[in-house]
Amino acid sequence: MKNKLAVAIILATTATAALAGPIEEQIRFRQSAYSFLAWNTGKIKKQVVDHPETFNKDYVAAAANAIAAIANSGLGELYGEGTDQGIGWKQTRLKPEFFQKKAEVTTAANTFNEAANELAKVAATGDINAIKAQFGKVGESCKGCHDLIRIKE
């Protein structure tokens, strides 16, 4: 039974990587998604942390919804074997250990997804203090993943 499960996992991983495209394309899509994520994170930070006097509920909610959409978009498909080496828009910063830390990566990804989804819900309320607190949790989840699998520049 364990052998069948292992074969199924290998086939699923191979099929997912094939669907995601060549290594360079996976890296480019991944880098683009995280750049878009950073842009939306910056919009929230500016209005909730740096300059709360400029707070606009609709603007922050839209950014939070974009972050949740990215979190739920299936980014894991863009981490096929070999994507720890190569160039997308720039050299990848994925640590090779990523492929040996699947359980920890899954936990980190789930933590990010949950935090991002909760941020979207909280942002819809317009409660700036609650948004700020949840935004901090999203940031912590990002840092957890960065520390685990991202090469520092």
PDB file of C-alpha atoms in Angstrom:
ATOM      1  CA  MET A   1       0.000   0.000   0.000  1.00  0.00           C
ATOM      2  CA  LYS A   2       2.846   2.395   0.856  1.00  0.00           C
ATOM      3  CA  ASN A   3       4.463   1.742  -2.528  1.00  0.00           C
ATOM      4  CA  LYS A   4       1.215   2.542  -4.341  1.00  0.00           C
ATOM      5  CA  LEU A   5       0.886   5.763  -2.380  1.00  0.00           C
ATOM      6  CA  ALA A   6       4.484   6.738  -3.149  1.00  0.00           C
ATOM      7  CA  VAL A   7       3.952   6.058  -6.866  1.00  0.00           C
ATOM      8  CA  ALA A   8       0.714   8.081  -6.831  1.00  0.00           C
ATOM      9  CA  ILE A   9       2.477  11.022  -5.172  1.00  0.00           C
ATOM     10  CA  ILE A  10       5.346  10.909  -7.666  1.00  0.00           C
ATOM     11  CA  LEU A  11       2.937  10.764 -10.611  1.00  0.00           C
ATOM     12  CA  ALA A  12       0.829  13.595  -9.227  1.00  0.00           C
ATOM     13  CA  THR A  13       3.907  15.752  -8.664  1.00  0.00           C
ATOM     14  CA  THR A  14       5.202  15.020 -12.163  1.00  0.00           C
ATOM     15  CA  ALA A  15       1.816  15.749 -13.729  1.00  0.00           C
ATOM     16  CA  THR A  16       1.454  18.986 -11.768  1.00  0.00           C
ATOM     17  CA  ALA A  17       4.915  20.162 -12.798  1.00  0.00           C
ATOM     18  CA  ALA A  18       4.175  19.295 -16.423  1.00  0.00           C
ATOM     19  CA  LEU A  19       0.940  21.293 -16.306  1.00  0.00           C
ATOM     20  CA  ALA A  20       2.687  24.260 -14.711  1.00  0.00           C
ATOM     21  CA  GLY A  21       5.158  24.426 -17.585  1.00  0.00           C
ATOM     22  CA  PRO A  22       8.916  24.557 -17.977  1.00  0.00           C
ATOM     23  CA  ILE A  23      11.104  25.432 -15.010  1.00  0.00           C
ATOM     24  CA  GLU A  24      11.774  28.995 -16.164  1.00  0.00           C
ATOM     25  CA  GLU A  25       8.056  29.604 -16.686  1.00  0.00           C
ATOM     26  CA  GLN A  26       7.195  28.254 -13.238  1.00  0.00           C
ATOM     27  CA  ILE A  27       9.802  30.558 -11.697  1.00  0.00           C
ATOM     28  CA  ARG A  28       8.533  33.583 -13.669  1.00  0.00           C
ATOM     29  CA  PHE A  29       4.912  32.966 -12.692  1.00  0.00           C
ATOM     30  CA  ARG A  30       5.943  32.437  -9.072  1.00  0.00           C
ATOM     31  CA  GLN A  31       8.033  35.611  -8.995  1.00  0.00           C
ATOM     32  CA  SER A  32       5.221  37.579 -10.625  1.00  0.00           C
ATOM     33  CA  ALA A  33       2.682  36.336  -8.082  1.00  0.00           C
ATOM     34  CA  TYR A  34       4.921  37.276  -5.174  1.00  0.00           C
ATOM     35  CA  SER A  35       5.624  40.708  -6.688  1.00  0.00           C
ATOM     36  CA  PHE A  36       1.877  41.320  -6.966  1.00  0.00           C
ATOM     37  CA  LEU A  37       1.495  40.077  -3.401  1.00  0.00           C
ATOM     38  CA  ALA A  38       4.194  42.509  -2.213  1.00  0.00           C
ATOM     39  CA  TRP A  39       2.502  45.402  -4.014  1.00  0.00           C
ATOM     40  CA  ASN A  40      -0.804  44.702  -2.294  1.00  0.00           C
ATOM     41  CA  THR A  41       0.901  44.155   1.052  1.00  0.00           C
ATOM     42  CA  GLY A  42       2.571  47.539   0.626  1.00  0.00           C
ATOM     43  CA  LYS A  43      -0.785  49.202  -0.006  1.00  0.00           C
ATOM     44  CA  ILE A  44      -2.162  47.845   3.261  1.00  0.00           C
ATOM     45  CA  LYS A  45       0.992  48.698   5.206  1.00  0.00           C
ATOM     46  CA  LYS A  46       0.906  52.272   3.959  1.00  0.00           C
ATOM     47  CA  GLN A  47      -2.696  52.831   5.031  1.00  0.00           C
ATOM     48  CA  VAL A  48      -2.873  50.760   8.194  1.00  0.00           C
ATOM     49  CA  VAL A  49       0.628  50.964   9.673  1.00  0.00           C
ATOM     50  CA  ASP A  50       2.548  53.897   8.204  1.00  0.00           C
ATOM     51  CA  HIS A  51      -0.221  56.450   7.566  1.00  0.00           C
ATOM     52  CA  PRO A  52      -3.473  55.380   9.234  1.00  0.00           C
ATOM     53  CA  GLU A  53      -4.838  58.872   8.678  1.00  0.00           C
ATOM     54  CA  THR A  54      -5.146  57.936   4.975  1.00  0.00           C
ATOM     55  CA  PHE A  55      -7.122  54.748   5.702  1.00  0.00           C
ATOM     56  CA  ASN A  56      -9.657  53.859   3.021  1.00  0.00           C
ATOM     57  CA  LYS A  57     -11.667  50.738   3.847  1.00  0.00           C
ATOM     58  CA  ASP A  58     -12.449  49.872   0.222  1.00  0.00           C
ATOM     59  CA  TYR A  59      -8.842  50.266  -0.917  1.00  0.00           C
ATOM     60  CA  VAL A  60      -7.540  48.094   1.929  1.00  0.00           C
ATOM     61  CA  ALA A  61     -10.269  45.491   1.426  1.00  0.00           C
ATOM     62  CA  ALA A  62      -9.428  45.251  -2.288  1.00  0.00           C
ATOM     63  CA  ALA A  63      -5.740  44.715  -1.469  1.00  0.00           C
ATOM     64  CA  ALA A  64      -6.625  42.104   1.162  1.00  0.00           C
ATOM     65  CA  ASN A  65      -8.862  40.295  -1.339  1.00  0.00           C
ATOM     66  CA  ALA A  66      -6.005  40.275  -3.859  1.00  0.00           C
ATOM     67  CA  ILE A  67      -3.687  38.756  -1.248  1.00  0.00           C
ATOM     68  CA  ALA A  68      -6.263  36.072  -0.422  1.00  0.00           C
ATOM     69  CA  ALA A  69      -6.730  35.335  -4.124  1.00  0.00           C
ATOM     70  CA  ILE A  70      -2.994  34.838  -4.550  1.00  0.00           C
ATOM     71  CA  ALA A  71      -2.868  32.630  -1.452  1.00  0.00           C
ATOM     72  CA  ASN A  72      -5.638  30.438  -2.859  1.00  0.00           C
ATOM     73  CA  SER A  73      -4.422  30.362  -6.459  1.00  0.00           C
ATOM     74  CA  GLY A  74      -2.435  27.139  -6.225  1.00  0.00           C
ATOM     75  CA  LEU A  75       1.065  28.598  -6.000  1.00  0.00           C
ATOM     76  CA  GLY A  76       2.352  25.188  -4.925  1.00  0.00           C
ATOM     77  CA  GLU A  77       2.055  24.059  -8.544  1.00  0.00           C
ATOM     78  CA  LEU A  78       4.876  26.474  -9.398  1.00  0.00           C
ATOM     79  CA  TYR A  79       7.406  24.648  -7.237  1.00  0.00           C
ATOM     80  CA  GLY A  80       8.193  21.732  -9.526  1.00  0.00           C
ATOM     81  CA  GLU A  81      11.396  19.740  -9.252  1.00  0.00           C
ATOM     82  CA  GLY A  82      14.319  21.810 -10.468  1.00  0.00           C
ATOM     83  CA  THR A  83      12.769  25.206  -9.711  1.00  0.00           C
ATOM     84  CA  ASP A  84      15.411  25.731  -7.047  1.00  0.00           C
ATOM     85  CA  GLN A  85      17.768  26.404  -9.945  1.00  0.00           C
ATOM     86  CA  GLY A  86      17.133  28.647 -12.866  1.00  0.00           C
ATOM     87  CA  ILE A  87      16.071  32.090 -13.876  1.00  0.00           C
ATOM     88  CA  GLY A  88      12.596  33.493 -14.189  1.00  0.00           C
ATOM     89  CA  TRP A  89      12.619  37.283 -14.278  1.00  0.00           C
ATOM     90  CA  LYS A  90      15.723  36.941 -12.114  1.00  0.00           C
ATOM     91  CA  GLN A  91      17.629  34.104 -10.415  1.00  0.00           C
ATOM     92  CA  THR A  92      15.375  32.004  -8.197  1.00  0.00           C
ATOM     93  CA  ARG A  93      15.910  32.263  -4.452  1.00  0.00           C
ATOM     94  CA  LEU A  94      14.309  28.929  -3.597  1.00  0.00           C
ATOM     95  CA  LYS A  95      16.534  26.872  -1.304  1.00  0.00           C
ATOM     96  CA  PRO A  96      17.269  23.356  -2.565  1.00  0.00           C
ATOM     97  CA  GLU A  97      16.107  22.067   0.850  1.00  0.00           C
ATOM     98  CA  PHE A  98      12.551  22.942  -0.194  1.00  0.00           C
ATOM     99  CA  PHE A  99      12.163  19.492  -1.713  1.00  0.00           C
ATOM    100  CA  GLN A 100      13.229  17.755   1.507  1.00  0.00           C
ATOM    101  CA  LYS A 101      10.933  19.847   3.722  1.00  0.00           C
ATOM    102  CA  LYS A 102       7.546  19.164   2.114  1.00  0.00           C
ATOM    103  CA  ALA A 103       5.684  18.726   5.422  1.00  0.00           C
ATOM    104  CA  GLU A 104       7.061  21.965   6.865  1.00  0.00           C
ATOM    105  CA  VAL A 105       6.415  23.818   3.616  1.00  0.00           C
ATOM    106  CA  THR A 106       2.831  22.557   3.535  1.00  0.00           C
ATOM    107  CA  THR A 107       2.309  23.737   7.109  1.00  0.00           C
ATOM    108  CA  ALA A 108       3.795  27.154   6.288  1.00  0.00           C
ATOM    109  CA  ALA A 109       1.666  27.472   3.138  1.00  0.00           C
ATOM    110  CA  ASN A 110      -1.498  26.538   5.026  1.00  0.00           C
ATOM    111  CA  THR A 111      -0.680  29.079   7.730  1.00  0.00           C
ATOM    112  CA  PHE A 112      -0.287  31.768   5.058  1.00  0.00           C
ATOM    113  CA  ASN A 113      -3.543  30.778   3.328  1.00  0.00           C
ATOM    114  CA  GLU A 114      -5.490  30.883   6.594  1.00  0.00           C
ATOM    115  CA  ALA A 115      -3.979  34.232   7.595  1.00  0.00           C
ATOM    116  CA  ALA A 116      -4.649  35.740   4.148  1.00  0.00           C
ATOM    117  CA  ASN A 117      -8.246  34.520   4.095  1.00  0.00           C
ATOM    118  CA  GLU A 118      -8.825  35.914   7.578  1.00  0.00           C
ATOM    119  CA  LEU A 119      -7.277  39.244   6.524  1.00  0.00           C
ATOM    120  CA  ALA A 120      -9.808  39.520   3.699  1.00  0.00           C
ATOM    121  CA  LYS A 121     -12.660  38.891   6.149  1.00  0.00           C
ATOM    122  CA  VAL A 122     -11.323  41.368   8.708  1.00  0.00           C
ATOM    123  CA  ALA A 123     -10.587  44.013   6.070  1.00  0.00           C
ATOM    124  CA  ALA A 124     -14.221  43.904   4.972  1.00  0.00           C
ATOM    125  CA  THR A 125     -15.240  45.103   8.458  1.00  0.00           C
ATOM    126  CA  GLY A 126     -13.202  48.295   8.187  1.00  0.00           C
ATOM    127  CA  ASP A 127     -11.905  47.930  11.756  1.00  0.00           C
ATOM    128  CA  ILE A 128      -8.412  49.370  11.335  1.00  0.00           C
ATOM    129  CA  ASN A 129      -7.092  47.896  14.596  1.00  0.00           C
ATOM    130  CA  ALA A 130      -8.324  44.407  13.726  1.00  0.00           C
ATOM    131  CA  ILE A 131      -6.903  44.762  10.213  1.00  0.00           C
ATOM    132  CA  LYS A 132      -3.540  45.824  11.621  1.00  0.00           C
ATOM    133  CA  ALA A 133      -3.457  42.823  13.969  1.00  0.00           C
ATOM    134  CA  GLN A 134      -4.365  40.352  11.226  1.00  0.00           C
ATOM    135  CA  PHE A 135      -1.980  42.030   8.789  1.00  0.00           C
ATOM    136  CA  GLY A 136       0.770  41.285  11.320  1.00  0.00           C
ATOM    137  CA  LYS A 137      -0.208  37.607  11.266  1.00  0.00           C
ATOM    138  CA  VAL A 138       0.038  37.562   7.482  1.00  0.00           C
ATOM    139  CA  GLY A 139       3.494  39.105   7.740  1.00  0.00           C
ATOM    140  CA  GLU A 140       4.554  36.484  10.287  1.00  0.00           C
ATOM    141  CA  SER A 141       3.366  33.717   7.984  1.00  0.00           C
ATOM    142  CA  CYS A 142       5.348  35.199   5.103  1.00  0.00           C
ATOM    143  CA  LYS A 143       8.469  35.425   7.253  1.00  0.00           C
ATOM    144  CA  GLY A 144       8.056  31.833   8.389  1.00  0.00           C
ATOM    145  CA  CYS A 145       8.134  30.613   4.817  1.00  0.00           C
ATOM    146  CA  HIS A 146      10.976  32.941   3.832  1.00  0.00           C
ATOM    147  CA  ASP A 147      13.080  31.688   6.727  1.00  0.00           C
ATOM    148  CA  LEU A 148      12.331  28.083   5.772  1.00  0.00           C
ATOM    149  CA  ILE A 149      12.877  28.034   2.005  1.00  0.00           C
ATOM    150  CA  ARG A 150      14.089  31.365   0.654  1.00  0.00           C
ATOM    151  CA  ILE A 151      17.714  32.334   0.068  1.00  0.00           C
ATOM    152  CA  LYS A 152      18.414  35.744   1.571  1.00  0.00           C
ATOM    153  CA  GLU A 153      19.742  38.379  -0.806  1.00  0.00           C
TER     154      GLU A 153
END
